[in-house]
Structures are given as structure tokens and as C-alpha cells.
mmCIF file with all atom_site columns, C-alpha atoms in Angstrom:
data_model
loop_
_atom_site.group_PDB
_atom_site.id
_atom_site.type_symbol
_atom_site.label_atom_id
_atom_site.label_alt_id
_atom_site.label_comp_id
_atom_site.label_asym_id
_atom_site.label_entity_id
_atom_site.label_seq_id
_atom_site.pdbx_PDB_ins_code
_atom_site.Cartn_x
_atom_site.Cartn_y
_atom_site.Cartn_z
_atom_site.occupancy
_atom_site.B_iso_or_equiv
_atom_site.pdbx_formal_charge
_atom_site.auth_seq_id
_atom_site.auth_comp_id
_atom_site.auth_asym_id
_atom_site.auth_atom_id
_atom_site.pdbx_PDB_model_num
ATOM 1   C CA . MET K 1 1   ? 88.074 57.381 129.187 1.00 0.00 ? 11  MET K CA 1
ATOM 2   C CA . TYR K 1 2   ? 84.974 58.395 127.204 1.00 0.00 ? 12  TYR K CA 1
ATOM 3   C CA . GLU K 1 3   ? 83.424 55.330 125.616 1.00 0.00 ? 13  GLU K CA 1
ATOM 4   C CA . ASN K 1 4   ? 79.957 56.736 124.912 1.00 0.00 ? 14  ASN K CA 1
ATOM 5   C CA . ILE K 1 5   ? 79.471 60.393 124.035 1.00 0.00 ? 15  ILE K CA 1
ATOM 6   C CA . LEU K 1 6   ? 76.067 61.935 123.369 1.00 0.00 ? 16  LEU K CA 1
ATOM 7   C CA . LEU K 1 7   ? 76.095 64.906 121.017 1.00 0.00 ? 17  LEU K CA 1
ATOM 8   C CA . ALA K 1 8   ? 72.643 66.521 120.991 1.00 0.00 ? 18  ALA K CA 1
ATOM 9   C CA . TYR K 1 9   ? 71.549 68.706 118.085 1.00 0.00 ? 19  TYR K CA 1
ATOM 10  C CA . ASP K 1 10  ? 68.217 70.528 117.733 1.00 0.00 ? 20  ASP K CA 1
ATOM 11  C CA . CYS K 1 11  ? 68.273 71.605 114.060 1.00 0.00 ? 21  CYS K CA 1
ATOM 12  C CA . GLU K 1 12  ? 69.163 75.201 114.891 1.00 0.00 ? 22  GLU K CA 1
ATOM 13  C CA . GLU K 1 13  ? 72.662 75.042 116.279 1.00 0.00 ? 23  GLU K CA 1
ATOM 14  C CA . LYS K 1 14  ? 75.946 75.183 114.466 1.00 0.00 ? 24  LYS K CA 1
ATOM 15  C CA . PHE K 1 15  ? 78.616 72.635 115.305 1.00 0.00 ? 25  PHE K CA 1
ATOM 16  C CA . GLU K 1 16  ? 81.692 74.118 113.642 1.00 0.00 ? 26  GLU K CA 1
ATOM 17  C CA . THR K 1 17  ? 83.709 73.748 116.827 1.00 0.00 ? 27  THR K CA 1
ATOM 18  C CA . ALA K 1 18  ? 82.307 70.368 117.899 1.00 0.00 ? 28  ALA K CA 1
ATOM 19  C CA . VAL K 1 19  ? 84.719 68.261 115.845 1.00 0.00 ? 29  VAL K CA 1
ATOM 20  C CA . LYS K 1 20  ? 87.671 70.260 117.156 1.00 0.00 ? 30  LYS K CA 1
ATOM 21  C CA . GLU K 1 21  ? 86.526 69.882 120.765 1.00 0.00 ? 31  GLU K CA 1
ATOM 22  C CA . LEU K 1 22  ? 85.828 66.163 120.344 1.00 0.00 ? 32  LEU K CA 1
ATOM 23  C CA . ASN K 1 23  ? 89.236 65.727 118.741 1.00 0.00 ? 33  ASN K CA 1
ATOM 24  C CA . ASN K 1 24  ? 90.886 67.474 121.700 1.00 0.00 ? 34  ASN K CA 1
ATOM 25  C CA . LEU K 1 25  ? 88.976 65.366 124.227 1.00 0.00 ? 35  LEU K CA 1
ATOM 26  C CA . ILE K 1 26  ? 89.522 62.022 122.582 1.00 0.00 ? 36  ILE K CA 1
ATOM 27  C CA . SER K 1 27  ? 93.080 62.573 121.350 1.00 0.00 ? 37  SER K CA 1
ATOM 28  C CA . ASN K 1 28  ? 94.126 63.468 124.897 1.00 0.00 ? 38  ASN K CA 1
ATOM 29  C CA . LYS K 1 29  ? 92.700 60.143 126.066 1.00 0.00 ? 39  LYS K CA 1
ATOM 30  C CA . ARG K 1 30  ? 93.997 57.998 123.184 1.00 0.00 ? 40  ARG K CA 1
ATOM 31  C CA . ASN K 1 31  ? 96.995 56.925 125.233 1.00 0.00 ? 41  ASN K CA 1
ATOM 32  C CA . ASP K 1 32  ? 94.632 55.294 127.739 1.00 0.00 ? 42  ASP K CA 1
ATOM 33  C CA . ALA K 1 33  ? 92.319 53.586 125.248 1.00 0.00 ? 43  ALA K CA 1
ATOM 34  C CA . LYS K 1 34  ? 91.975 52.876 121.593 1.00 0.00 ? 44  LYS K CA 1
ATOM 35  C CA . GLU K 1 35  ? 90.037 55.457 119.599 1.00 0.00 ? 45  GLU K CA 1
ATOM 36  C CA . GLU K 1 36  ? 87.762 52.650 118.385 1.00 0.00 ? 46  GLU K CA 1
ATOM 37  C CA . ASP K 1 37  ? 86.489 52.373 121.953 1.00 0.00 ? 47  ASP K CA 1
ATOM 38  C CA . THR K 1 38  ? 84.724 55.740 121.695 1.00 0.00 ? 48  THR K CA 1
ATOM 39  C CA . LEU K 1 39  ? 81.255 55.860 120.154 1.00 0.00 ? 49  LEU K CA 1
ATOM 40  C CA . ILE K 1 40  ? 79.648 59.233 119.476 1.00 0.00 ? 50  ILE K CA 1
ATOM 41  C CA . THR K 1 41  ? 75.862 59.163 119.330 1.00 0.00 ? 51  THR K CA 1
ATOM 42  C CA . VAL K 1 42  ? 74.596 62.142 117.346 1.00 0.00 ? 52  VAL K CA 1
ATOM 43  C CA . LEU K 1 43  ? 71.056 62.734 118.578 1.00 0.00 ? 53  LEU K CA 1
ATOM 44  C CA . VAL K 1 44  ? 69.220 64.950 116.097 1.00 0.00 ? 54  VAL K CA 1
ATOM 45  C CA . ILE K 1 45  ? 66.100 66.274 117.785 1.00 0.00 ? 55  ILE K CA 1
ATOM 46  C CA . ILE K 1 46  ? 63.501 67.862 115.563 1.00 0.00 ? 56  ILE K CA 1
ATOM 47  C CA . PRO K 1 47  ? 61.591 70.190 117.883 1.00 0.00 ? 57  PRO K CA 1
ATOM 48  C CA . GLN K 1 48  ? 57.869 69.435 118.055 1.00 0.00 ? 58  GLN K CA 1
ATOM 49  C CA . GLN K 1 49  ? 57.000 73.052 117.179 1.00 0.00 ? 59  GLN K CA 1
ATOM 50  C CA . LEU K 1 50  ? 59.180 72.933 114.059 1.00 0.00 ? 60  LEU K CA 1
ATOM 51  C CA . LEU K 1 51  ? 57.461 69.751 112.910 1.00 0.00 ? 61  LEU K CA 1
ATOM 52  C CA . GLU K 1 52  ? 54.000 71.186 113.552 1.00 0.00 ? 62  GLU K CA 1
ATOM 53  C CA . LYS K 1 53  ? 54.787 74.348 111.570 1.00 0.00 ? 63  LYS K CA 1
ATOM 54  C CA . SER K 1 54  ? 56.320 72.336 108.746 1.00 0.00 ? 64  SER K CA 1
ATOM 55  C CA . VAL K 1 55  ? 53.270 70.107 108.471 1.00 0.00 ? 65  VAL K CA 1
ATOM 56  C CA . ALA K 1 56  ? 50.780 72.971 108.734 1.00 0.00 ? 66  ALA K CA 1
ATOM 57  C CA . TYR K 1 57  ? 52.424 75.505 106.418 1.00 0.00 ? 67  TYR K CA 1
ATOM 58  C CA . GLN K 1 58  ? 54.656 73.487 104.093 1.00 0.00 ? 68  GLN K CA 1
ATOM 59  C CA . ASN K 1 59  ? 53.051 70.021 104.147 1.00 0.00 ? 69  ASN K CA 1
ATOM 60  C CA . LYS K 1 60  ? 56.482 68.704 105.164 1.00 0.00 ? 70  LYS K CA 1
ATOM 61  C CA . HIS K 1 61  ? 56.365 65.656 107.425 1.00 0.00 ? 71  HIS K CA 1
ATOM 62  C CA . PHE K 1 62  ? 58.926 64.013 109.712 1.00 0.00 ? 72  PHE K CA 1
ATOM 63  C CA . LYS K 1 63  ? 60.573 61.855 107.026 1.00 0.00 ? 73  LYS K CA 1
ATOM 64  C CA . LYS K 1 64  ? 61.135 64.840 104.733 1.00 0.00 ? 74  LYS K CA 1
ATOM 65  C CA . ILE K 1 65  ? 62.597 66.937 107.554 1.00 0.00 ? 75  ILE K CA 1
ATOM 66  C CA . VAL K 1 66  ? 64.923 64.047 108.442 1.00 0.00 ? 76  VAL K CA 1
ATOM 67  C CA . MET K 1 67  ? 66.088 63.879 104.805 1.00 0.00 ? 77  MET K CA 1
ATOM 68  C CA . GLU K 1 68  ? 66.838 67.625 104.866 1.00 0.00 ? 78  GLU K CA 1
ATOM 69  C CA . GLU K 1 69  ? 68.702 67.327 108.153 1.00 0.00 ? 79  GLU K CA 1
ATOM 70  C CA . LYS K 1 70  ? 70.765 64.431 106.793 1.00 0.00 ? 80  LYS K CA 1
ATOM 71  C CA . ARG K 1 71  ? 71.839 66.588 103.835 1.00 0.00 ? 81  ARG K CA 1
ATOM 72  C CA . LYS K 1 72  ? 72.600 69.542 106.093 1.00 0.00 ? 82  LYS K CA 1
ATOM 73  C CA . PHE K 1 73  ? 74.484 67.324 108.533 1.00 0.00 ? 83  PHE K CA 1
ATOM 74  C CA . LYS K 1 74  ? 76.523 65.415 105.940 1.00 0.00 ? 84  LYS K CA 1
ATOM 75  C CA . PRO K 1 75  ? 79.643 67.683 106.083 1.00 0.00 ? 85  PRO K CA 1
ATOM 76  C CA . PHE K 1 76  ? 79.735 67.392 109.873 1.00 0.00 ? 86  PHE K CA 1
ATOM 77  C CA . LEU K 1 77  ? 79.482 63.601 109.735 1.00 0.00 ? 87  LEU K CA 1
ATOM 78  C CA . GLU K 1 78  ? 82.189 63.511 107.060 1.00 0.00 ? 88  GLU K CA 1
ATOM 79  C CA . ASP K 1 79  ? 84.429 65.531 109.396 1.00 0.00 ? 89  ASP K CA 1
ATOM 80  C CA . LEU K 1 80  ? 83.823 62.945 112.127 1.00 0.00 ? 90  LEU K CA 1
ATOM 81  C CA . GLU K 1 81  ? 84.822 60.179 109.701 1.00 0.00 ? 91  GLU K CA 1
ATOM 82  C CA . ILE K 1 82  ? 87.960 62.045 108.613 1.00 0.00 ? 92  ILE K CA 1
ATOM 83  C CA . CYS K 1 83  ? 89.000 62.301 112.263 1.00 0.00 ? 93  CYS K CA 1
ATOM 84  C CA . GLY K 1 84  ? 88.451 58.562 112.660 1.00 0.00 ? 94  GLY K CA 1
ATOM 85  C CA . PHE K 1 85  ? 85.509 58.734 115.051 1.00 0.00 ? 95  PHE K CA 1
ATOM 86  C CA . ARG K 1 86  ? 82.921 55.981 115.263 1.00 0.00 ? 96  ARG K CA 1
ATOM 87  C CA . TYR K 1 87  ? 79.437 57.429 115.356 1.00 0.00 ? 97  TYR K CA 1
ATOM 88  C CA . GLU K 1 88  ? 75.768 56.608 115.069 1.00 0.00 ? 98  GLU K CA 1
ATOM 89  C CA . THR K 1 89  ? 72.902 58.980 114.346 1.00 0.00 ? 99  THR K CA 1
ATOM 90  C CA . LYS K 1 90  ? 69.415 58.965 115.808 1.00 0.00 ? 100 LYS K CA 1
ATOM 91  C CA . TYR K 1 91  ? 66.576 61.178 114.586 1.00 0.00 ? 101 TYR K CA 1
ATOM 92  C CA . ILE K 1 92  ? 63.665 61.867 116.901 1.00 0.00 ? 102 ILE K CA 1
ATOM 93  C CA . CYS K 1 93  ? 60.952 64.465 117.331 1.00 0.00 ? 103 CYS K CA 1
ATOM 94  C CA . GLY K 1 94  ? 59.959 66.117 120.591 1.00 0.00 ? 104 GLY K CA 1
ATOM 95  C CA . ASN K 1 95  ? 60.994 68.518 123.313 1.00 0.00 ? 105 ASN K CA 1
ATOM 96  C CA . VAL K 1 96  ? 64.777 68.959 123.290 1.00 0.00 ? 106 VAL K CA 1
ATOM 97  C CA . LYS K 1 97  ? 65.280 68.836 127.061 1.00 0.00 ? 107 LYS K CA 1
ATOM 98  C CA . LYS K 1 98  ? 62.974 65.860 127.592 1.00 0.00 ? 108 LYS K CA 1
ATOM 99  C CA . GLU K 1 99  ? 64.387 63.869 124.680 1.00 0.00 ? 109 GLU K CA 1
ATOM 100 C CA . VAL K 1 100 ? 68.010 64.353 125.762 1.00 0.00 ? 110 VAL K CA 1
ATOM 101 C CA . LEU K 1 101 ? 67.174 63.335 129.324 1.00 0.00 ? 111 LEU K CA 1
ATOM 102 C CA . ASN K 1 102 ? 65.217 60.307 128.021 1.00 0.00 ? 112 ASN K CA 1
ATOM 103 C CA . GLU K 1 103 ? 68.181 59.261 125.868 1.00 0.00 ? 113 GLU K CA 1
ATOM 104 C CA . LEU K 1 104 ? 70.452 59.521 128.910 1.00 0.00 ? 114 LEU K CA 1
ATOM 105 C CA . LYS K 1 105 ? 68.157 57.059 130.704 1.00 0.00 ? 115 LYS K CA 1
ATOM 106 C CA . ARG K 1 106 ? 68.160 54.635 127.750 1.00 0.00 ? 116 ARG K CA 1
ATOM 107 C CA . LYS K 1 107 ? 71.917 54.324 127.447 1.00 0.00 ? 117 LYS K CA 1
ATOM 108 C CA . ASP K 1 108 ? 74.895 54.800 129.735 1.00 0.00 ? 118 ASP K CA 1
ATOM 109 C CA . TYR K 1 109 ? 76.780 57.862 128.430 1.00 0.00 ? 119 TYR K CA 1
ATOM 110 C CA . ASP K 1 110 ? 80.097 59.154 129.761 1.00 0.00 ? 120 ASP K CA 1
ATOM 111 C CA . LEU K 1 111 ? 79.777 62.687 128.372 1.00 0.00 ? 121 LEU K CA 1
ATOM 112 C CA . ILE K 1 112 ? 77.140 64.973 126.862 1.00 0.00 ? 122 ILE K CA 1
ATOM 113 C CA . VAL K 1 113 ? 78.145 67.587 124.283 1.00 0.00 ? 123 VAL K CA 1
ATOM 114 C CA . LEU K 1 114 ? 75.730 70.486 123.843 1.00 0.00 ? 124 LEU K CA 1
ATOM 115 C CA . SER K 1 115 ? 75.937 73.707 121.907 1.00 0.00 ? 125 SER K CA 1
ATOM 116 C CA . ASN K 1 116 ? 75.047 77.066 123.389 1.00 0.00 ? 126 ASN K CA 1
ATOM 117 C CA . ARG K 1 117 ? 73.412 79.480 120.969 1.00 0.00 ? 127 ARG K CA 1
ATOM 118 C CA . ASN K 1 118 ? 73.546 82.428 123.347 1.00 0.00 ? 128 ASN K CA 1
ATOM 119 C CA . THR K 1 119 ? 75.782 84.907 121.594 1.00 0.00 ? 129 THR K CA 1
ATOM 120 C CA . LYS K 1 120 ? 75.432 87.634 124.200 1.00 0.00 ? 130 LYS K CA 1
ATOM 121 C CA . PHE K 1 121 ? 77.235 86.647 127.352 1.00 0.00 ? 131 PHE K CA 1
ATOM 122 C CA . LYS K 1 122 ? 75.524 87.610 130.582 1.00 0.00 ? 132 LYS K CA 1
ATOM 123 C CA . THR K 1 123 ? 76.511 86.056 133.863 1.00 0.00 ? 133 THR K CA 1
ATOM 124 C CA . LYS K 1 124 ? 72.864 85.540 134.753 1.00 0.00 ? 134 LYS K CA 1
ATOM 125 C CA . ASP K 1 125 ? 72.038 83.456 131.683 1.00 0.00 ? 135 ASP K CA 1
ATOM 126 C CA . ALA K 1 126 ? 75.370 82.273 130.334 1.00 0.00 ? 136 ALA K CA 1
ATOM 127 C CA . LEU K 1 127 ? 73.797 78.916 129.500 1.00 0.00 ? 137 LEU K CA 1
ATOM 128 C CA . GLY K 1 128 ? 70.782 78.542 127.282 1.00 0.00 ? 138 GLY K CA 1
ATOM 129 C CA . ASN K 1 129 ? 67.601 77.234 128.852 1.00 0.00 ? 139 ASN K CA 1
ATOM 130 C CA . ALA K 1 130 ? 67.935 73.726 127.378 1.00 0.00 ? 140 ALA K CA 1
ATOM 131 C CA . SER K 1 131 ? 71.644 73.446 128.220 1.00 0.00 ? 141 SER K CA 1
ATOM 132 C CA . TYR K 1 132 ? 70.997 74.600 131.772 1.00 0.00 ? 142 TYR K CA 1
ATOM 133 C CA . LYS K 1 133 ? 68.074 72.210 132.369 1.00 0.00 ? 143 LYS K CA 1
ATOM 134 C CA . ILE K 1 134 ? 69.932 69.232 130.913 1.00 0.00 ? 144 ILE K CA 1
ATOM 135 C CA . SER K 1 135 ? 73.139 69.842 132.859 1.00 0.00 ? 145 SER K CA 1
ATOM 136 C CA . LYS K 1 136 ? 71.154 70.477 136.053 1.00 0.00 ? 146 LYS K CA 1
ATOM 137 C CA . ASN K 1 137 ? 69.130 67.260 135.771 1.00 0.00 ? 147 ASN K CA 1
ATOM 138 C CA . THR K 1 138 ? 71.893 64.760 135.061 1.00 0.00 ? 148 THR K CA 1
ATOM 139 C CA . GLU K 1 139 ? 74.943 63.335 136.764 1.00 0.00 ? 149 GLU K CA 1
ATOM 140 C CA . VAL K 1 140 ? 76.695 62.856 133.406 1.00 0.00 ? 150 VAL K CA 1
ATOM 141 C CA . PRO K 1 141 ? 79.487 65.393 132.756 1.00 0.00 ? 151 PRO K CA 1
ATOM 142 C CA . THR K 1 142 ? 78.364 68.002 130.228 1.00 0.00 ? 152 THR K CA 1
ATOM 143 C CA . LEU K 1 143 ? 80.562 69.870 127.751 1.00 0.00 ? 153 LEU K CA 1
ATOM 144 C CA . ILE K 1 144 ? 78.898 73.002 126.430 1.00 0.00 ? 154 ILE K CA 1
ATOM 145 C CA . ILE K 1 145 ? 80.530 74.506 123.360 1.00 0.00 ? 155 ILE K CA 1
ATOM 146 C CA . ARG K 1 146 ? 79.908 77.727 121.502 1.00 0.00 ? 156 ARG K CA 1
#
């Protein structure tokens, strides 16, 4: 059912539960389609403010931040491989909401997976600002995980 899944990451979230949730989603649909049919695009967005601070205070540029994120992300990607998922990674810099919405325009995705950092649950703001704006401005089904 899900051939193209976009998993957006903004360098601050934790994705301990993402592999479990993806496994549940895809394993439930494996009877309908082969698991090889599903491609997970891991979109690593380096927020513009983080890049600006890194350049100004640490003389760390985009390529170096990408290298650090690749090291930090390696266990997660290994977990995806262990589960047999096909994936690709993209590293970009910019505003999280805008970049996710731009990526949705570039490619036809069946599902978006976002993480919600809000640890305190309030009905008024149960979703984070980015998660809310993305889910509000797209027709693509959105899975928000904690």
C-alpha cells in the first residue's frame, strides 16, 4: 500500500520508535505487496538557524554538519537495514516546514512520518508547530510518532 514514505528529521528529534512503527505499518501490508516495493526517504533537514550558529561560533559548515549527522544517524539506518527496508537519505538545509512541503511537491509520497517532540500533552497544542503546519498543508496522510 505504501510505496513511498517520507520520514522527516530535523537534527533534534529522536526516532527510537520510528523503526517499530514503520515495521508495523509495512508488515501489515506485506500480504498486499512485496516489501521491496516500499522506499523510505529519510529527509534530514539541518535547520537554517543551526547552520548559521555553527558557522558563526564553531566554524562548522554544512558538509561537516552532514558528516556528524551521518554518524549520529548510522544506528537508525542500520536498524532499517536489519528490518529489510529500502531507503535513501537526503540532506538539506532550510526551514523544516518549507523543506518538507517542497519535498512533497517534488515526489509523490504515500505517507509522511514525523516526530513530535512535545513531551507535555495539552489538548490545545498536542502537535508541535512544524507537525501541525505540515499535516495541515498537505493531502498526504501523516503519521506523527512520539
